[in-house]
């Protein structure tokens, strides 16, 4: 039947008049934590910035737990941090083949409870350095996983990370991602740990393996050929018991040396891309040269692009400085400026006592670097994209985002930066401040400036 003239036009208009009512609604937002347009989104649908510390380097070695107590967790939160990258090791979880140490996991749970009480989120990092405990100075895999002859044949090096070049270490590293028995045991240990921790609401995810090394394999082929299949196996095992957890996915450790990643996009979702950011010269104990600042910023920009290609948000799983080197403050400022320019979170290495990278001295007193590390940042925003900058001299935090909904913005305002609180330029919004935070509602302008109260 053909429609002609006025009759046909009337029919078309009648059909179109109903289009508005029948048009499909926007797809619902995913439930729980997820990545969206390069940002991390929390279960309330707000963009969330995670900034925290690694807890702790002392977890690498027996008894695999630090002696930090509830007051220390509260102290971390009071400085303005909101997340812990909590270190565990396979050796601690499964010290003997097929026997899980549930007493150890109970102690981990206790500490996660302390974190929850302090208002800290947690993601769990399965840590390793130099493969495992069988190699002098190493941590990670329990001794039983690899051939004892490999440990006997190993010759320690200085610095320790050159030990990865030892053929014995390479052989064990190769098996970690390729030997069926080893991969299955590792995935099962992760699943067992997850089954103990999934009931804690402040545990939001896991880092499957710290700084995965390529062993003896071709460095360019390691990520697509070995690391990705390994991740797929481990994530599937963990997601059976913790389906809502974020995956804090690291590239191969070669990326941390300044290369590029060749890791393909995984099949799993809810990804936080979690590489590490260190300056090579500062890592060797040399002064941080301000000429290297731009390289730090450029690297974070590249990491942000990589995260978006994965459909992920960006979180720098480790950055930090040997606190005694010249230029340590400039180094950390460069890292923070680089992260804030791309809206990334991160975790400082590490909340420990002593020398090196530790934020605390031997007596537990905060080192001067803490005043640089614990600095203002936007914690939650109802709107995106979210970037910010901080002028340390003026103590001015500038936050850029496109407000939506109620225009809410939560900002961390550490007491050592703002002892009298803050004033804000927010286009007539309403602000409340307490407990080291300022909450703004009714923000309608794309730029908010936070300044010290007079």
PDB file of N, CA and C in Angstrom, residues 52-119:
ATOM      1  N   UNK A  52      47.127   6.499  48.042  1.00  0.00           N
ATOM      2  CA  UNK A  52      47.463   5.783  49.263  1.00  0.00           C
ATOM      3  C   UNK A  52      48.920   5.410  49.363  1.00  0.00           C
ATOM      4  N   UNK A  53      49.168   4.334  50.099  1.00  0.00           N
ATOM      5  CA  UNK A  53      50.519   3.860  50.357  1.00  0.00           C
ATOM      6  C   UNK A  53      50.564   2.351  50.213  1.00  0.00           C
ATOM      7  N   UNK A  54      51.761   1.852  49.946  1.00  0.00           N
ATOM      8  CA  UNK A  54      52.004   0.422  49.997  1.00  0.00           C
ATOM      9  C   UNK A  54      52.267   0.023  51.442  1.00  0.00           C
ATOM     10  N   UNK A  55      51.587  -1.012  51.910  1.00  0.00           N
ATOM     11  CA  UNK A  55      51.754  -1.498  53.276  1.00  0.00           C
ATOM     12  C   UNK A  55      52.023  -3.001  53.215  1.00  0.00           C
ATOM     13  N   UNK A  56      53.168  -3.412  53.510  1.00  0.00           N
ATOM     14  CA  UNK A  56      54.376  -2.623  53.717  1.00  0.00           C
ATOM     15  C   UNK A  56      55.518  -3.452  53.161  1.00  0.00           C
ATOM     16  N   UNK A  57      56.680  -2.814  52.974  1.00  0.00           N
ATOM     17  CA  UNK A  57      57.827  -3.569  52.498  1.00  0.00           C
ATOM     18  C   UNK A  57      58.201  -4.706  53.424  1.00  0.00           C
ATOM     19  N   UNK A  58      57.940  -4.540  54.700  1.00  0.00           N
ATOM     20  CA  UNK A  58      58.254  -5.593  55.676  1.00  0.00           C
ATOM     21  C   UNK A  58      57.387  -6.832  55.490  1.00  0.00           C
ATOM     22  N   UNK A  59      56.292  -6.738  54.732  1.00  0.00           N
ATOM     23  CA  UNK A  59      55.450  -7.907  54.477  1.00  0.00           C
ATOM     24  C   UNK A  59      56.112  -8.926  53.548  1.00  0.00           C
ATOM     25  N   UNK A  60      57.187  -8.523  52.904  1.00  0.00           N
ATOM     26  CA  UNK A  60      57.826  -9.433  51.957  1.00  0.00           C
ATOM     27  C   UNK A  60      58.431 -10.655  52.634  1.00  0.00           C
ATOM     28  N   UNK A  61      58.862 -10.483  53.869  1.00  0.00           N
ATOM     29  CA  UNK A  61      59.651 -11.524  54.525  1.00  0.00           C
ATOM     30  C   UNK A  61      58.967 -11.996  55.804  1.00  0.00           C
ATOM     31  N   UNK A  62      59.280 -13.233  56.239  1.00  0.00           N
ATOM     32  CA  UNK A  62      58.648 -13.765  57.458  1.00  0.00           C
ATOM     33  C   UNK A  62      58.767 -12.778  58.620  1.00  0.00           C
ATOM     34  N   UNK A  63      57.692 -12.601  59.390  1.00  0.00           N
ATOM     35  CA  UNK A  63      56.408 -13.315  59.358  1.00  0.00           C
ATOM     36  C   UNK A  63      55.393 -12.771  58.361  1.00  0.00           C
ATOM     37  N   UNK A  64      55.848 -11.978  57.385  1.00  0.00           N
ATOM     38  CA  UNK A  64      54.994 -11.480  56.305  1.00  0.00           C
ATOM     39  C   UNK A  64      53.920 -10.504  56.764  1.00  0.00           C
ATOM     40  N   UNK A  65      54.121  -9.909  57.914  1.00  0.00           N
ATOM     41  CA  UNK A  65      53.217  -8.891  58.436  1.00  0.00           C
ATOM     42  C   UNK A  65      54.037  -7.866  59.211  1.00  0.00           C
ATOM     43  N   UNK A  66      53.614  -6.625  59.161  1.00  0.00           N
ATOM     44  CA  UNK A  66      54.288  -5.587  59.937  1.00  0.00           C
ATOM     45  C   UNK A  66      53.675  -5.521  61.330  1.00  0.00           C
ATOM     46  N   UNK A  67      54.311  -4.755  62.208  1.00  0.00           N
ATOM     47  CA  UNK A  67      53.758  -4.584  63.548  1.00  0.00           C
ATOM     48  C   UNK A  67      52.948  -3.302  63.666  1.00  0.00           C
ATOM     49  N   UNK A  68      52.570  -2.703  62.542  1.00  0.00           N
ATOM     50  CA  UNK A  68      51.700  -1.530  62.590  1.00  0.00           C
ATOM     51  C   UNK A  68      50.332  -1.945  63.117  1.00  0.00           C
ATOM     52  N   UNK A  69      49.797  -1.130  64.029  1.00  0.00           N
ATOM     53  CA  UNK A  69      48.523  -1.432  64.653  1.00  0.00           C
ATOM     54  C   UNK A  69      47.425  -0.490  64.223  1.00  0.00           C
ATOM     55  N   UNK A  70      46.248  -0.571  64.854  1.00  0.00           N
ATOM     56  CA  UNK A  70      45.102   0.256  64.478  1.00  0.00           C
ATOM     57  C   UNK A  70      45.410   1.751  64.435  1.00  0.00           C
ATOM     58  N   UNK A  71      46.226   2.229  65.380  1.00  0.00           N
ATOM     59  CA  UNK A  71      46.544   3.660  65.405  1.00  0.00           C
ATOM     60  C   UNK A  71      47.325   4.077  64.163  1.00  0.00           C
ATOM     61  N   UNK A  72      48.150   3.172  63.651  1.00  0.00           N
ATOM     62  CA  UNK A  72      48.921   3.492  62.451  1.00  0.00           C
ATOM     63  C   UNK A  72      48.014   3.589  61.225  1.00  0.00           C
ATOM     64  N   UNK A  73      47.017   2.716  61.160  1.00  0.00           N
ATOM     65  CA  UNK A  73      46.073   2.779  60.046  1.00  0.00           C
ATOM     66  C   UNK A  73      45.295   4.086  60.100  1.00  0.00           C
ATOM     67  N   UNK A  74      44.912   4.501  61.285  1.00  0.00           N
ATOM     68  CA  UNK A  74      44.212   5.767  61.427  1.00  0.00           C
ATOM     69  C   UNK A  74      45.133   6.932  61.069  1.00  0.00           C
ATOM     70  N   UNK A  75      46.380   6.800  61.401  1.00  0.00           N
ATOM     71  CA  UNK A  75      47.357   7.838  61.074  1.00  0.00           C
ATOM     72  C   UNK A  75      47.482   7.999  59.560  1.00  0.00           C
ATOM     73  N   UNK A  76      47.493   6.900  58.847  1.00  0.00           N
ATOM     74  CA  UNK A  76      47.543   6.944  57.386  1.00  0.00           C
ATOM     75  C   UNK A  76      46.324   7.685  56.840  1.00  0.00           C
ATOM     76  N   UNK A  77      45.158   7.354  57.368  1.00  0.00           N
ATOM     77  CA  UNK A  77      43.930   8.007  56.919  1.00  0.00           C
ATOM     78  C   UNK A  77      43.929   9.493  57.261  1.00  0.00           C
ATOM     79  N   UNK A  78      44.438   9.837  58.436  1.00  0.00           N
ATOM     80  CA  UNK A  78      44.444  11.233  58.869  1.00  0.00           C
ATOM     81  C   UNK A  78      45.333  12.100  57.981  1.00  0.00           C
ATOM     82  N   UNK A  79      46.314  11.490  57.337  1.00  0.00           N
ATOM     83  CA  UNK A  79      47.168  12.235  56.418  1.00  0.00           C
ATOM     84  C   UNK A  79      46.468  12.514  55.087  1.00  0.00           C
ATOM     85  N   UNK A  80      45.301  11.908  54.886  1.00  0.00           N
ATOM     86  CA  UNK A  80      44.537  12.149  53.670  1.00  0.00           C
ATOM     87  C   UNK A  80      44.558  11.011  52.670  1.00  0.00           C
ATOM     88  N   UNK A  81      45.244   9.927  52.998  1.00  0.00           N
ATOM     89  CA  UNK A  81      45.239   8.768  52.108  1.00  0.00           C
ATOM     90  C   UNK A  81      43.917   8.017  52.254  1.00  0.00           C
ATOM     91  N   UNK A  82      43.515   7.326  51.189  1.00  0.00           N
ATOM     92  CA  UNK A  82      42.236   6.608  51.253  1.00  0.00           C
ATOM     93  C   UNK A  82      42.315   5.160  50.814  1.00  0.00           C
ATOM     94  N   UNK A  83      43.512   4.677  50.453  1.00  0.00           N
ATOM     95  CA  UNK A  83      43.622   3.294  49.984  1.00  0.00           C
ATOM     96  C   UNK A  83      44.972   2.709  50.378  1.00  0.00           C
ATOM     97  N   UNK A  84      44.974   1.399  50.608  1.00  0.00           N
ATOM     98  CA  UNK A  84      46.204   0.651  50.860  1.00  0.00           C
ATOM     99  C   UNK A  84      46.413  -0.375  49.755  1.00  0.00           C
ATOM    100  N   UNK A  85      47.618  -0.405  49.226  1.00  0.00           N
ATOM    101  CA  UNK A  85      48.042  -1.558  48.419  1.00  0.00           C
ATOM    102  C   UNK A  85      48.680  -2.503  49.428  1.00  0.00           C
ATOM    103  N   UNK A  86      47.922  -3.528  49.811  1.00  0.00           N
ATOM    104  CA  UNK A  86      48.302  -4.386  50.925  1.00  0.00           C
ATOM    105  C   UNK A  86      49.061  -5.599  50.389  1.00  0.00           C
ATOM    106  N   UNK A  87      50.328  -5.725  50.792  1.00  0.00           N
ATOM    107  CA  UNK A  87      51.187  -6.782  50.274  1.00  0.00           C
ATOM    108  C   UNK A  87      50.945  -8.112  50.974  1.00  0.00           C
ATOM    109  N   UNK A  88      50.783  -9.167  50.171  1.00  0.00           N
ATOM    110  CA  UNK A  88      50.834 -10.533  50.650  1.00  0.00           C
ATOM    111  C   UNK A  88      51.791 -11.283  49.731  1.00  0.00           C
ATOM    112  N   UNK A  89      52.175 -12.487  50.131  1.00  0.00           N
ATOM    113  CA  UNK A  89      53.014 -13.313  49.264  1.00  0.00           C
ATOM    114  C   UNK A  89      52.438 -14.724  49.193  1.00  0.00           C
ATOM    115  N   UNK A  90      52.725 -15.392  48.091  1.00  0.00           N
ATOM    116  CA  UNK A  90      52.302 -16.784  47.929  1.00  0.00           C
ATOM    117  C   UNK A  90      52.920 -17.644  49.023  1.00  0.00           C
ATOM    118  N   UNK A  91      54.179 -17.360  49.376  1.00  0.00           N
ATOM    119  CA  UNK A  91      54.857 -18.147  50.413  1.00  0.00           C
ATOM    120  C   UNK A  91      54.126 -18.069  51.746  1.00  0.00           C
ATOM    121  N   UNK A  92      53.546 -16.913  52.037  1.00  0.00           N
ATOM    122  CA  UNK A  92      52.809 -16.766  53.297  1.00  0.00           C
ATOM    123  C   UNK A  92      51.475 -17.488  53.244  1.00  0.00           C
ATOM    124  N   UNK A  93      50.834 -17.494  52.081  1.00  0.00           N
ATOM    125  CA  UNK A  93      49.512 -18.112  51.940  1.00  0.00           C
ATOM    126  C   UNK A  93      49.608 -19.632  51.884  1.00  0.00           C
ATOM    127  N   UNK A  94      50.612 -20.144  51.164  1.00  0.00           N
ATOM    128  CA  UNK A  94      50.749 -21.598  50.988  1.00  0.00           C
ATOM    129  C   UNK A  94      52.199 -22.010  51.242  1.00  0.00           C
ATOM    130  N   UNK A  95      52.636 -21.999  52.499  1.00  0.00           N
ATOM    131  CA  UNK A  95      54.045 -22.287  52.788  1.00  0.00           C
ATOM    132  C   UNK A  95      54.454 -23.710  52.433  1.00  0.00           C
ATOM    133  N   UNK A  96      53.521 -24.642  52.464  1.00  0.00           N
ATOM    134  CA  UNK A  96      53.767 -26.014  52.049  1.00  0.00           C
ATOM    135  C   UNK A  96      52.764 -26.380  50.965  1.00  0.00           C
ATOM    136  N   UNK A  97      53.177 -27.204  50.042  1.00  0.00           N
ATOM    137  CA  UNK A  97      52.304 -27.570  48.930  1.00  0.00           C
ATOM    138  C   UNK A  97      50.957 -28.090  49.434  1.00  0.00           C
ATOM    139  N   UNK A  98      49.877 -27.436  49.015  1.00  0.00           N
ATOM    140  CA  UNK A  98      48.538 -27.888  49.351  1.00  0.00           C
ATOM    141  C   UNK A  98      48.064 -27.531  50.748  1.00  0.00           C
ATOM    142  N   UNK A  99      48.895 -26.811  51.533  1.00  0.00           N
ATOM    143  CA  UNK A  99      48.470 -26.410  52.879  1.00  0.00           C
ATOM    144  C   UNK A  99      48.443 -24.890  52.972  1.00  0.00           C
ATOM    145  N   UNK A 100      47.241 -24.351  53.100  1.00  0.00           N
ATOM    146  CA  UNK A 100      47.095 -22.910  53.222  1.00  0.00           C
ATOM    147  C   UNK A 100      47.182 -22.494  54.691  1.00  0.00           C
ATOM    148  N   UNK A 101      47.862 -21.396  54.926  1.00  0.00           N
ATOM    149  CA  UNK A 101      48.049 -20.906  56.290  1.00  0.00           C
ATOM    150  C   UNK A 101      46.897 -19.963  56.639  1.00  0.00           C
ATOM    151  N   UNK A 102      45.810 -20.529  57.136  1.00  0.00           N
ATOM    152  CA  UNK A 102      44.643 -19.722  57.455  1.00  0.00           C
ATOM    153  C   UNK A 102      44.858 -18.846  58.683  1.00  0.00           C
ATOM    154  N   UNK A 103      45.824 -19.200  59.519  1.00  0.00           N
ATOM    155  CA  UNK A 103      46.144 -18.325  60.652  1.00  0.00           C
ATOM    156  C   UNK A 103      46.755 -17.022  60.137  1.00  0.00           C
ATOM    157  N   UNK A 104      47.600 -17.132  59.121  1.00  0.00           N
ATOM    158  CA  UNK A 104      48.159 -15.925  58.499  1.00  0.00           C
ATOM    159  C   UNK A 104      47.048 -15.094  57.870  1.00  0.00           C
ATOM    160  N   UNK A 105      46.148 -15.731  57.132  1.00  0.00           N
ATOM    161  CA  UNK A 105      45.066 -15.002  56.481  1.00  0.00           C
ATOM    162  C   UNK A 105      44.133 -14.365  57.511  1.00  0.00           C
ATOM    163  N   UNK A 106      43.992 -14.992  58.668  1.00  0.00           N
ATOM    164  CA  UNK A 106      43.181 -14.387  59.735  1.00  0.00           C
ATOM    165  C   UNK A 106      43.830 -13.091  60.219  1.00  0.00           C
ATOM    166  N   UNK A 107      45.158 -13.066  60.275  1.00  0.00           N
ATOM    167  CA  UNK A 107      45.856 -11.845  60.661  1.00  0.00           C
ATOM    168  C   UNK A 107      45.708 -10.763  59.589  1.00  0.00           C
ATOM    169  N   UNK A 108      45.720 -11.188  58.325  1.00  0.00           N
ATOM    170  CA  UNK A 108      45.467 -10.237  57.241  1.00  0.00           C
ATOM    171  C   UNK A 108      44.073  -9.644  57.387  1.00  0.00           C
ATOM    172  N   UNK A 109      43.091 -10.504  57.655  1.00  0.00           N
ATOM    173  CA  UNK A 109      41.718 -10.040  57.838  1.00  0.00           C
ATOM    174  C   UNK A 109      41.614  -9.035  58.993  1.00  0.00           C
ATOM    175  N   UNK A 110      42.333  -9.303  60.069  1.00  0.00           N
ATOM    176  CA  UNK A 110      42.310  -8.392  61.209  1.00  0.00           C
ATOM    177  C   UNK A 110      42.774  -7.003  60.782  1.00  0.00           C
ATOM    178  N   UNK A 111      43.823  -6.954  59.992  1.00  0.00           N
ATOM    179  CA  UNK A 111      44.370  -5.673  59.549  1.00  0.00           C
ATOM    180  C   UNK A 111      43.452  -4.980  58.539  1.00  0.00           C
ATOM    181  N   UNK A 112      42.783  -5.756  57.742  1.00  0.00           N
ATOM    182  CA  UNK A 112      41.806  -5.169  56.829  1.00  0.00           C
ATOM    183  C   UNK A 112      40.657  -4.556  57.636  1.00  0.00           C
ATOM    184  N   UNK A 113      40.330  -5.183  58.744  1.00  0.00           N
ATOM    185  CA  UNK A 113      39.328  -4.604  59.647  1.00  0.00           C
ATOM    186  C   UNK A 113      39.788  -3.284  60.233  1.00  0.00           C
ATOM    187  N   UNK A 114      41.070  -3.198  60.588  1.00  0.00           N
ATOM    188  CA  UNK A 114      41.605  -1.929  61.091  1.00  0.00           C
ATOM    189  C   UNK A 114      41.524  -0.855  60.011  1.00  0.00           C
ATOM    190  N   UNK A 115      41.826  -1.259  58.771  1.00  0.00           N
ATOM    191  CA  UNK A 115      41.745  -0.316  57.660  1.00  0.00           C
ATOM    192  C   UNK A 115      40.311   0.169  57.471  1.00  0.00           C
ATOM    193  N   UNK A 116      39.364  -0.754  57.543  1.00  0.00           N
ATOM    194  CA  UNK A 116      37.962  -0.377  57.372  1.00  0.00           C
ATOM    195  C   UNK A 116      37.529   0.615  58.448  1.00  0.00           C
ATOM    196  N   UNK A 117      37.930   0.356  59.675  1.00  0.00           N
ATOM    197  CA  UNK A 117      37.561   1.261  60.768  1.00  0.00           C
ATOM    198  C   UNK A 117      38.145   2.652  60.550  1.00  0.00           C
ATOM    199  N   UNK A 118      39.318   2.714  59.933  1.00  0.00           N
ATOM    200  CA  UNK A 118      39.964   4.005  59.659  1.00  0.00           C
ATOM    201  C   UNK A 118      39.422   4.669  58.398  1.00  0.00           C
ATOM    202  N   UNK A 119      38.541   3.980  57.680  1.00  0.00           N
ATOM    203  CA  UNK A 119      37.983   4.532  56.451  1.00  0.00           C
ATOM    204  C   UNK A 119      38.839   4.309  55.232  1.00  0.00           C
TER     205      UNK A 119
END
